[in-house]
Short mmCIF file of C-alpha atoms in Angstrom, two decimals:
data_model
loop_
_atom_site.label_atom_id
_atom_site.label_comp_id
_atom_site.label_asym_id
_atom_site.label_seq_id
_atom_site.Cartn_x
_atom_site.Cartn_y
_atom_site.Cartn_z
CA UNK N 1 52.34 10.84 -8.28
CA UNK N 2 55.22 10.92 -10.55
CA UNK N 3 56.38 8.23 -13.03
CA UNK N 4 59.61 7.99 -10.86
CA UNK N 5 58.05 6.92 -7.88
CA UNK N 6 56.54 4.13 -10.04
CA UNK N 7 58.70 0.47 -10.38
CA UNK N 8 60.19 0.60 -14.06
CA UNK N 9 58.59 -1.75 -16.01
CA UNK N 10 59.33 -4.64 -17.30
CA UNK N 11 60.95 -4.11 -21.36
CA UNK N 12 61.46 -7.24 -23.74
CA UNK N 13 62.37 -6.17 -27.38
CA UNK N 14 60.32 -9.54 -28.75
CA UNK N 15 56.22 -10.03 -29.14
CA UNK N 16 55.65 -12.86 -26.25
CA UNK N 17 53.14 -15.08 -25.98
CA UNK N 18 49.65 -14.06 -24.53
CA UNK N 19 50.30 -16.32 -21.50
CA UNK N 20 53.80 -14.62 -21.03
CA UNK N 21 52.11 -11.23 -21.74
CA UNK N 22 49.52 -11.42 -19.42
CA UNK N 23 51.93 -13.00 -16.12
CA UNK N 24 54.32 -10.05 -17.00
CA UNK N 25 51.72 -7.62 -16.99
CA UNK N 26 50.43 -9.26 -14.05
CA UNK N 27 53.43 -9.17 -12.25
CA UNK N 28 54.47 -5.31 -13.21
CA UNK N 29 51.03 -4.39 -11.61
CA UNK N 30 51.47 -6.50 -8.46
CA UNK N 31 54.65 -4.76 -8.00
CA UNK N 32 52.72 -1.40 -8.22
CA UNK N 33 49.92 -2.16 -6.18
CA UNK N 34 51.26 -0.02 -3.27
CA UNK N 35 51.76 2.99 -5.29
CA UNK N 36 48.36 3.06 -7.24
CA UNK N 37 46.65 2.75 -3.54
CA UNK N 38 48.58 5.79 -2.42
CA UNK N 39 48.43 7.99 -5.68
CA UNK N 40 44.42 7.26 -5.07
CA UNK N 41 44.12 8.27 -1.96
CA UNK N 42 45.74 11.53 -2.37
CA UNK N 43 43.47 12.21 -5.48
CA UNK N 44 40.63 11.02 -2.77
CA UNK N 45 42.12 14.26 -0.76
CA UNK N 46 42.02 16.67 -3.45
CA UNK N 47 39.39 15.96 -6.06
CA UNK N 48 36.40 14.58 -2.67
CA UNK N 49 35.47 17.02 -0.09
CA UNK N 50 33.37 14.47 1.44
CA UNK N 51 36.38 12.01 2.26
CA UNK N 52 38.11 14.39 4.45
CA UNK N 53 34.95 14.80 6.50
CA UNK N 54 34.65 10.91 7.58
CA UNK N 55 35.58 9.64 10.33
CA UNK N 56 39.65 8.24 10.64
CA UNK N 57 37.63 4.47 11.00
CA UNK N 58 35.16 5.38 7.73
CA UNK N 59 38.79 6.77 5.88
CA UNK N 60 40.69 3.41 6.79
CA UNK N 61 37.85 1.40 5.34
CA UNK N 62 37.55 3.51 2.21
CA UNK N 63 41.17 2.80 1.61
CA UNK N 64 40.90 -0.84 2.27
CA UNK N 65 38.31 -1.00 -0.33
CA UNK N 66 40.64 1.02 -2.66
CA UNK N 67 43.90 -1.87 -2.16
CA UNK N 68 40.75 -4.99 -2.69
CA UNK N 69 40.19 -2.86 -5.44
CA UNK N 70 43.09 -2.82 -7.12
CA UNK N 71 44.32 -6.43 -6.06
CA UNK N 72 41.56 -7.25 -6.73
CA UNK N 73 42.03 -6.11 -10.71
CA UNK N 74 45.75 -7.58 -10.83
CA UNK N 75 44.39 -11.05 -9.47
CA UNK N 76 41.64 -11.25 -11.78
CA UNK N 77 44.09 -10.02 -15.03
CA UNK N 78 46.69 -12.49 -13.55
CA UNK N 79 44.02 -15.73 -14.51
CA UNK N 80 42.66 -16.56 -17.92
CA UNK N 81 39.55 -15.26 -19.30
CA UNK N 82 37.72 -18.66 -18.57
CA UNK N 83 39.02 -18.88 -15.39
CA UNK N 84 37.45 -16.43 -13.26
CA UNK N 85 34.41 -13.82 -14.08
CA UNK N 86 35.54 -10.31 -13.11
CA UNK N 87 32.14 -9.63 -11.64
CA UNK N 88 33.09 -12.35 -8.76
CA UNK N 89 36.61 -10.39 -8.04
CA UNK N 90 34.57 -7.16 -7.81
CA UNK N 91 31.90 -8.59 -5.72
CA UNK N 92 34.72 -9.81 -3.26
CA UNK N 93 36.21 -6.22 -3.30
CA UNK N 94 33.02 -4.82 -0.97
CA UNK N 95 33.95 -7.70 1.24
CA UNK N 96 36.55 -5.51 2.81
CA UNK N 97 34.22 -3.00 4.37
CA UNK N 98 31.86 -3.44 6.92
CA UNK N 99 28.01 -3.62 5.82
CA UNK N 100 27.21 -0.52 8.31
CA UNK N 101 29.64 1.51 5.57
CA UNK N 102 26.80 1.77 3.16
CA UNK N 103 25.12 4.03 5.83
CA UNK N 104 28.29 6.50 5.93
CA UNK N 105 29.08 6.41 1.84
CA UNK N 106 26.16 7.09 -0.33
CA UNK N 107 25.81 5.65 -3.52
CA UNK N 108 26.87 8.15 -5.90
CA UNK N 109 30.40 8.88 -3.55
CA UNK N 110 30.68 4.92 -3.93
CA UNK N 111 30.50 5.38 -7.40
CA UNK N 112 33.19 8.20 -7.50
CA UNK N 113 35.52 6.47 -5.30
CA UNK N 114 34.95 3.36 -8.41
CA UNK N 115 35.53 5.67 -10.85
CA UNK N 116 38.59 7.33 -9.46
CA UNK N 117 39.88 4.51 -8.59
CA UNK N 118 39.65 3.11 -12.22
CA UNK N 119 40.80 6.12 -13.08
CA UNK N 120 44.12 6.44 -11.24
CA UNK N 121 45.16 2.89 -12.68
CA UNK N 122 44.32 3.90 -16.09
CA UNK N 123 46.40 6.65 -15.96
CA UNK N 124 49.17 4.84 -14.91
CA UNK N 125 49.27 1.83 -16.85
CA UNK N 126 51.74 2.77 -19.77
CA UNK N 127 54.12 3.89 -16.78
CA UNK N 128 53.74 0.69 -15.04
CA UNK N 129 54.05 -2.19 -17.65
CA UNK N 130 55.84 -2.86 -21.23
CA UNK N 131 54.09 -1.00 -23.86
CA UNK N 132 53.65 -3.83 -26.12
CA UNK N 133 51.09 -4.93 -23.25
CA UNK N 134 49.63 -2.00 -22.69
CA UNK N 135 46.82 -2.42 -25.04
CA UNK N 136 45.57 -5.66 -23.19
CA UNK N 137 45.49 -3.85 -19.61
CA UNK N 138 43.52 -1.02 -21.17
CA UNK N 139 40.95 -3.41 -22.58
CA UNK N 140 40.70 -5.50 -19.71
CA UNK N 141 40.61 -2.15 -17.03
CA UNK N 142 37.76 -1.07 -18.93
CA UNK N 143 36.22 -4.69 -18.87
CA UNK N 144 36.66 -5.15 -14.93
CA UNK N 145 35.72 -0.84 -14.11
CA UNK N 146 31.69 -2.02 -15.66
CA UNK N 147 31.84 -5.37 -13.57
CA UNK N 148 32.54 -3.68 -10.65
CA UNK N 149 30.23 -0.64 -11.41
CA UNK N 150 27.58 -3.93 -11.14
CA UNK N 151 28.97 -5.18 -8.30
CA UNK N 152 28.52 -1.50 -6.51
CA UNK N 153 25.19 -1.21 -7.67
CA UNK N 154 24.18 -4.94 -6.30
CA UNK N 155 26.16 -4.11 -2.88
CA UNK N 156 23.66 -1.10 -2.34
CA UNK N 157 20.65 -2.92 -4.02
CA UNK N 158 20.80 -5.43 -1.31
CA UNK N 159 21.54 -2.70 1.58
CA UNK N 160 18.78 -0.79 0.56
CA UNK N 161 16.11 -4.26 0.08
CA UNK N 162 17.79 -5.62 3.97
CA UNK N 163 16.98 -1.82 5.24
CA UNK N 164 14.03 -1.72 3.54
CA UNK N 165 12.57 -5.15 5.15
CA UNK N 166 14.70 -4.33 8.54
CA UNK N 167 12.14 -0.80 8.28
CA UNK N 168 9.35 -2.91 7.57
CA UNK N 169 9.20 -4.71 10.44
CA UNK N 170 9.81 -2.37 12.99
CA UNK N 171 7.28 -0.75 11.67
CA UNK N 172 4.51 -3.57 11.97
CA UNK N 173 6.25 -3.87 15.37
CA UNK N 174 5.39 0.42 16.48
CA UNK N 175 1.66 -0.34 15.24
CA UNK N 176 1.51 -3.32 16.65
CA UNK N 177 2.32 -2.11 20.41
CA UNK N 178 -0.10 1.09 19.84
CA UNK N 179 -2.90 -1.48 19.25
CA UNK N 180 -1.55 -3.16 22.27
CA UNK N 181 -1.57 -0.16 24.83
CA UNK N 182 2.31 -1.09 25.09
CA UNK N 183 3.94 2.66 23.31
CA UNK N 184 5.98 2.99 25.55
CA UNK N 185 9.51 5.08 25.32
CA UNK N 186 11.13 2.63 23.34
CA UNK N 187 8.53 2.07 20.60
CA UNK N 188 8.47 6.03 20.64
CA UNK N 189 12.28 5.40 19.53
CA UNK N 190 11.64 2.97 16.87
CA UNK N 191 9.34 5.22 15.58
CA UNK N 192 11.78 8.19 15.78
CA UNK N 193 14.24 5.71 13.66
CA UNK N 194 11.22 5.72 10.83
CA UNK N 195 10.67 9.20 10.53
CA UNK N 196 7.96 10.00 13.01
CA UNK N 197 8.52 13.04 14.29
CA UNK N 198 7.21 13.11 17.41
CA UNK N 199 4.23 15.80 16.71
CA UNK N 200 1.53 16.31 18.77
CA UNK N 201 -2.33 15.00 17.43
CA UNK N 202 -2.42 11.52 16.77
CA UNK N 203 -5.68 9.13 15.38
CA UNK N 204 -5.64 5.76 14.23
CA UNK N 205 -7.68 4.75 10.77
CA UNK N 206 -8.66 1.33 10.75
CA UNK N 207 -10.33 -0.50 7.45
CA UNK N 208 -10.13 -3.54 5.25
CA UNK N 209 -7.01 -3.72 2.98
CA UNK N 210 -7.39 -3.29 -0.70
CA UNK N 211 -8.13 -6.78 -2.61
CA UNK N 212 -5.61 -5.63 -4.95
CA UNK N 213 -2.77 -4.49 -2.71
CA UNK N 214 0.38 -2.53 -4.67
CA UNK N 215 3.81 -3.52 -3.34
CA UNK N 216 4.27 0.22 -2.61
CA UNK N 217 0.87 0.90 -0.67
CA UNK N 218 2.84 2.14 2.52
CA UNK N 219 4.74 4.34 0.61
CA UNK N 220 1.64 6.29 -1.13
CA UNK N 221 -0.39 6.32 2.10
CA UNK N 222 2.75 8.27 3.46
CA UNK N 223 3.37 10.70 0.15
CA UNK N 224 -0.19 11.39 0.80
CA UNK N 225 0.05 11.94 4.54
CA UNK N 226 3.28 14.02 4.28
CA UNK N 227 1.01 16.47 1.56
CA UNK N 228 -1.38 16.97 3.82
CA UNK N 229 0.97 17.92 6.90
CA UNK N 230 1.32 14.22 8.72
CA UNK N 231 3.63 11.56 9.93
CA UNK N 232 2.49 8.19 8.71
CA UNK N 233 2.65 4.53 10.43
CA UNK N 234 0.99 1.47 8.17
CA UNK N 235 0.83 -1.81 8.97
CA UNK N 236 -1.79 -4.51 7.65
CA UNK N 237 -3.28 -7.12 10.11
CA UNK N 238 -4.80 -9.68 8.53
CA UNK N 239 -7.12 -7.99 5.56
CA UNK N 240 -7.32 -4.94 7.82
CA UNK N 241 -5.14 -2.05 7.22
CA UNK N 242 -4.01 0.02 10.02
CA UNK N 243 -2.54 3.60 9.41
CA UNK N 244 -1.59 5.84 12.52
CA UNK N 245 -1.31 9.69 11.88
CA UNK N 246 0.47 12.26 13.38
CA UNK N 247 0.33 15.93 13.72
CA UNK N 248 -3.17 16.59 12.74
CA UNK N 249 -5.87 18.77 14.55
CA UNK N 250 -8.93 16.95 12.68
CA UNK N 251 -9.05 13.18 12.75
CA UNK N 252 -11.78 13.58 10.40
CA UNK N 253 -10.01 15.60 7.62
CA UNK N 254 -7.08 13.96 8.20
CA UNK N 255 -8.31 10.41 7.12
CA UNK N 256 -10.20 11.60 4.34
CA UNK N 257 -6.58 12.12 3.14
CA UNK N 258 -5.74 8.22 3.29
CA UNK N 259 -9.02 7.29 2.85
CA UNK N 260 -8.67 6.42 -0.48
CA UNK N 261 -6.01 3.69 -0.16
CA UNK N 262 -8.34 1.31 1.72
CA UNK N 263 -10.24 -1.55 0.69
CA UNK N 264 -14.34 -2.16 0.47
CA UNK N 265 -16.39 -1.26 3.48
CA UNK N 266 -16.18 1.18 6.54
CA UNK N 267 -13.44 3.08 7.26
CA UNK N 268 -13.35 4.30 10.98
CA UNK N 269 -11.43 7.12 12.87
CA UNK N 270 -10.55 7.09 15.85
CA UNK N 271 -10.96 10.27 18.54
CA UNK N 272 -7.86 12.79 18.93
CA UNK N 273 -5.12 11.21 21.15
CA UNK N 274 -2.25 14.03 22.37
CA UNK N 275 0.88 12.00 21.62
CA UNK N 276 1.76 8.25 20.41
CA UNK N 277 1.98 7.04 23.71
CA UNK N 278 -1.58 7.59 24.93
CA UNK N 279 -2.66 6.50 20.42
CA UNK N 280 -3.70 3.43 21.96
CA UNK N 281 -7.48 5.17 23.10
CA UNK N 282 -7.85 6.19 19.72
CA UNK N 283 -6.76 2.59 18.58
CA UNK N 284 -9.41 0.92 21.02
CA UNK N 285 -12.30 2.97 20.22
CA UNK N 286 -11.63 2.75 16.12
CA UNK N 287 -11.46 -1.51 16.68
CA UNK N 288 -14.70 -1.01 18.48
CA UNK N 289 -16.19 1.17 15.70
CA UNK N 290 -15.36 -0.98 13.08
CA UNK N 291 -16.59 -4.05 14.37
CA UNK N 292 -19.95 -2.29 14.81
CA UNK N 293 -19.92 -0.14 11.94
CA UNK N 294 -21.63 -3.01 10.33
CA UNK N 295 -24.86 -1.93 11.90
CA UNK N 296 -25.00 1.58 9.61
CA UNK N 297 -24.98 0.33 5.74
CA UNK N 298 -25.11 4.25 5.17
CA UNK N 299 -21.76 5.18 7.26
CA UNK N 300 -20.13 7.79 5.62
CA UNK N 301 -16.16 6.75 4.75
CA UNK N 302 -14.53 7.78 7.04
CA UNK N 303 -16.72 7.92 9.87
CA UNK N 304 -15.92 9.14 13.82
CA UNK N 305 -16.10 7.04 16.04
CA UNK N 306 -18.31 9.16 18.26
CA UNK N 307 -20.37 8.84 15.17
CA UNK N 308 -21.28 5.09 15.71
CA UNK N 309 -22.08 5.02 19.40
CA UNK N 310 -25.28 3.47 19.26
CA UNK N 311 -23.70 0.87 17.69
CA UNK N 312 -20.93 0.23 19.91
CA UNK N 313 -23.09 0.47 22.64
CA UNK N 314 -25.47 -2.68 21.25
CA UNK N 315 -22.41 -4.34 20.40
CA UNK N 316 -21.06 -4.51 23.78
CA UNK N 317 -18.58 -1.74 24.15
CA UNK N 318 -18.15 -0.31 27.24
CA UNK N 319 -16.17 2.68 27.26
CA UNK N 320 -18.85 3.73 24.38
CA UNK N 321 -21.23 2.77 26.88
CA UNK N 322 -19.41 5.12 29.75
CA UNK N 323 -18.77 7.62 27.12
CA UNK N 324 -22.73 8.21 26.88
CA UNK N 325 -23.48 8.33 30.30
CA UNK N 326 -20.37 11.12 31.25
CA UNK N 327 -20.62 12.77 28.11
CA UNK N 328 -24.10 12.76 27.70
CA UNK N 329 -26.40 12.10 30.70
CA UNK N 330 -24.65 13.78 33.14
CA UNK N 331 -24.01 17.24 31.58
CA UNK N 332 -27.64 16.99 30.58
CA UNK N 333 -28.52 16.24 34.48
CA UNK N 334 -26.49 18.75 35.49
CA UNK N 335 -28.05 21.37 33.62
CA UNK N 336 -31.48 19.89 34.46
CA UNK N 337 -31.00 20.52 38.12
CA UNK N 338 -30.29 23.69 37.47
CA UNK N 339 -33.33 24.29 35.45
CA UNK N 340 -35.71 22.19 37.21
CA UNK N 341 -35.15 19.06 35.59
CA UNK N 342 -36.93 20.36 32.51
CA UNK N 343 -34.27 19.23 29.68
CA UNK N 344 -34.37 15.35 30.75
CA UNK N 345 -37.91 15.90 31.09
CA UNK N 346 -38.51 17.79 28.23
CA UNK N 347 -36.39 15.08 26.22
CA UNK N 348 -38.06 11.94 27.33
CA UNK N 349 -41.61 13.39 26.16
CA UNK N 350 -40.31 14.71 22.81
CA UNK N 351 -39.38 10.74 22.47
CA UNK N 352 -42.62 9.34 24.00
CA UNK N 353 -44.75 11.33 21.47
CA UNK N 354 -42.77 10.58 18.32
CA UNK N 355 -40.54 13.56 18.31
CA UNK N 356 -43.91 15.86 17.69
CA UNK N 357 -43.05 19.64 19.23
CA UNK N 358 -47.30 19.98 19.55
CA UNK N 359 -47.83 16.86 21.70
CA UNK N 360 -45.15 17.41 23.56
CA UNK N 361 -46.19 20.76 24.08
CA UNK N 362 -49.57 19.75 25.01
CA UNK N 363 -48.48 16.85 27.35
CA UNK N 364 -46.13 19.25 28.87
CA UNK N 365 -48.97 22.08 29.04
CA UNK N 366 -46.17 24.57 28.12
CA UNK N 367 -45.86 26.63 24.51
CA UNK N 368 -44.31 24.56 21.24
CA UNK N 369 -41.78 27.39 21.09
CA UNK N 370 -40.78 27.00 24.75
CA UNK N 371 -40.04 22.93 23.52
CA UNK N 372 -38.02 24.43 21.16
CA UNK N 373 -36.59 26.55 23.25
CA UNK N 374 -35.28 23.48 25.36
CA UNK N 375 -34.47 21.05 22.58
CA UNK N 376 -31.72 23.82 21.37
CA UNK N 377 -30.51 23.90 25.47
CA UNK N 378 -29.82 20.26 25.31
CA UNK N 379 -28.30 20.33 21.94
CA UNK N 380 -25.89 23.25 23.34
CA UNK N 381 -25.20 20.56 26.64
CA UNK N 382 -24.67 17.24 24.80
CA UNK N 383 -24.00 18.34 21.47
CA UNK N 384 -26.51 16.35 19.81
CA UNK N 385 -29.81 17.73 18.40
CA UNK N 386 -33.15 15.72 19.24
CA UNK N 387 -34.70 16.65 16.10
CA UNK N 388 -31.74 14.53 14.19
CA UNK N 389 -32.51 11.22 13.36
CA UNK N 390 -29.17 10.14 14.29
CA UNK N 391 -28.24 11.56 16.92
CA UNK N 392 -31.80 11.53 18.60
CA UNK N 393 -30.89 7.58 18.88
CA UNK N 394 -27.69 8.70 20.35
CA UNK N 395 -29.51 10.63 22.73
CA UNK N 396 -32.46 8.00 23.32
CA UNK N 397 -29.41 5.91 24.46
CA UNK N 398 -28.02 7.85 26.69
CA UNK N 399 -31.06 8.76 28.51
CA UNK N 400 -31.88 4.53 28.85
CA UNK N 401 -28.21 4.57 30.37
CA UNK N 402 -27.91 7.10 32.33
CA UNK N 403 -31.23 5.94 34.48
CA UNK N 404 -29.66 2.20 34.13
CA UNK N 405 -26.87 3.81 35.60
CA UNK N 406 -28.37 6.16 38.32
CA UNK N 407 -30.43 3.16 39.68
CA UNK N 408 -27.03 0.90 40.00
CA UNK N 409 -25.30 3.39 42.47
CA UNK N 410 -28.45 3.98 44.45
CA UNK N 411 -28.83 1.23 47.13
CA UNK N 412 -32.21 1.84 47.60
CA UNK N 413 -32.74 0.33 44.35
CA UNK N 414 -30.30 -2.96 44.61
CA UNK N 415 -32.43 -6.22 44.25
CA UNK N 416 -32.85 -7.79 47.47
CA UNK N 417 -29.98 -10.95 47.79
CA UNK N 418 -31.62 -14.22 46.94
#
């Protein structure tokens, strides 16, 4: 851009006054309008890489914003200093792009494509208007370039809060339909759209919120999930805060890596689901396990759900109640039968006689070491060991069940109809 492509400006050999100063000022720039836009768009071309890489729709928008821009300037030097506030006029300059543009342009190119703009009508100013008002255009360039460097900054401010409530929700919406058995493709999407990345090994953490909740709580549970390997979905419900994790092989370890972020009381995991869509097992069997968990003061935090089974079971759960009997009994029958019923049998005495290896020897009329010997085969078949406290009730349990059971699918044992 040459000065001869410029209009001349306006000359007068006499100091005016500042109302006739500023209109003719005005009026030189208005004239010129046309030929800043151009000059910065072809600076846009040389001095932005990024600007040649949008799309022809993004480029016509950027340059729209550019003319507002400038106009924008000469409208707001045109008026008095009382009459207008140049933060207003910049404000209305962003009103010439779409919203969805502040997803294309970043910050920082917004505030290049400012700068250069300001820039390109400094530069130009003592070509464009009489130098005796130079001086005042200078000033007031200088004056309207930090209103609109506000005005930029409040455009994205308000971008980022709308995206940041828009994300917000959608996210409460994902956990919600996990809870709700309803993951289906579409909330997989949404999820997608939040950063989920679609990894295999997913268990929900359920526990009560903190009393003193930060405003960026979801944002450390998912710095602290992304350290240790994981995707990260929060949501609270209520005082209860739900997290969903993603790509772990441990449901244990992984919530003792957001453990921390939870309220008072128990915090339970749930088992190891294979993707988000079938999460909502893991979801049902951690709601169970923390309604229940009240029943074990001493829970560790976290705590497995498989780990408060006797609990679920006296509060009513069924699938913990199923769990025991598949899981449990019916391995334990299995290899029973095979061994001549001696684990069951060896089980239910070691119970009866107060978990004493001599009298259930003795009632038995077999060898301590060969009730030993048996305890250790039903640990290896049910994965609990008789001579823990815990998980002796777990077993206790599923013995009670698994006859409860037997006896409901034999019809020699229905009660006759009344």
């Amino acid at each position: 851009m040459t000065a001869a492509a410029l209009p001349e400006p306006a000359r007068s050999g006499d100091a005016p006054a500042a109302g006739a100063s500023r209109e003719r000022a005005a009026e030189a720039l208005r004239r010129s309008t046309g030929a800043l836009s151009t000059a910065a768009m072809s600076r846009m071309l040389t001095d932005m890489p990024w600007f040649a890489e949008l799309s022809a729709e993004s480029r016509s928008w950027v340059g729209q914003i550019l003319q507002a821009g400038i106009q924008g300037f000469v409208d707001w030097f045109r008026l008095d200093d009382d009459a207008a506030s140049p933060g207003d006029t910049a404000a209305a300059v962003f009103g010439a792009a779409p919203r969805t543009l502040t997803g294309v342009i970043t910050l920082g190119q917004t505030v290049d494509l400012v700068r250069l703009g300001i820039e390109v009508v400094e530069s130009h100013v003592d070509e464009v208007v009489d130098p005796v008002d130079a001086p005042a255009v200078h000033a007031a360039v200088l004056r309207y370039a930090r209103e609109v460097a506000f005005a930029t900054a409040e455009v994205y401010a308000r971008a980022a809060e709308a995206r940041g409530a828009w994300d917000a929700r959608l996210e409460a919406l994902v956990v919600d339909s996990v809870l709700r058995a309803e993951a289906d493709e579409a909330v997989a999407s949404r999820a997608s759209a939040l950063g989920w990345a679609h990894r295999g090994g997913v268990s929900v953490v359920l526990g009560s919120a903190p009393s003193r909740r930060s405003e960026d709580l979801f944002d450390q549970v998912r710095r602290a999930a992304r350290a240790a390997g994981m995707d990260a979905l929060c949501a609270t419900q209520g005082d209860r805060l739900v997290v969903i994790l993603g790509g772990e092989d441990d449901p244990d370890k992984a919530a003792h890596a957001v453990v921390r972020f939870y309220g008072d009381g128990p915090v339970v995991v749930g088992p190891r689901a294979d993707d988000l869509a079938s999460a909502h097992v893991s979801a049902r069997a951690a709601l169970s396990g923390l309604r229940a968990a009240v029943g074990w003061p001493d829970a560790p935090r976290p705590v497995a759900t498989d780990d408060l089974l006797p609990e679920r079971v006296l509060a009513g759960d069924g699938h913990a109640r199923r769990h025991l009997v598949e899981e449990v009994f019916v391995p334990l029958r299995q290899a029973s039968s095979a061994r001549g019923n001696t684990l069951i049998e060896t089980l239910t005495s070691y119970f009866q006689h107060g978990q004493s290896l001599e009298a259930t020897a003795r009632a038995l009329f077999v060898h301590p070491n060969t009730v030993r010997y048996r305890l250790r085969q039903a640990a290896e078949v049910s994965g609990l060991a008789a001579t823990d406290a815990r998980e002796a009730l777990t077993l206790q349990l599923a013995l009670v069940l698994g006859r409860q059971a037997r006896r409901a699918d034999d019809p020699e044992h229905h009660p006759p109809s009344l």
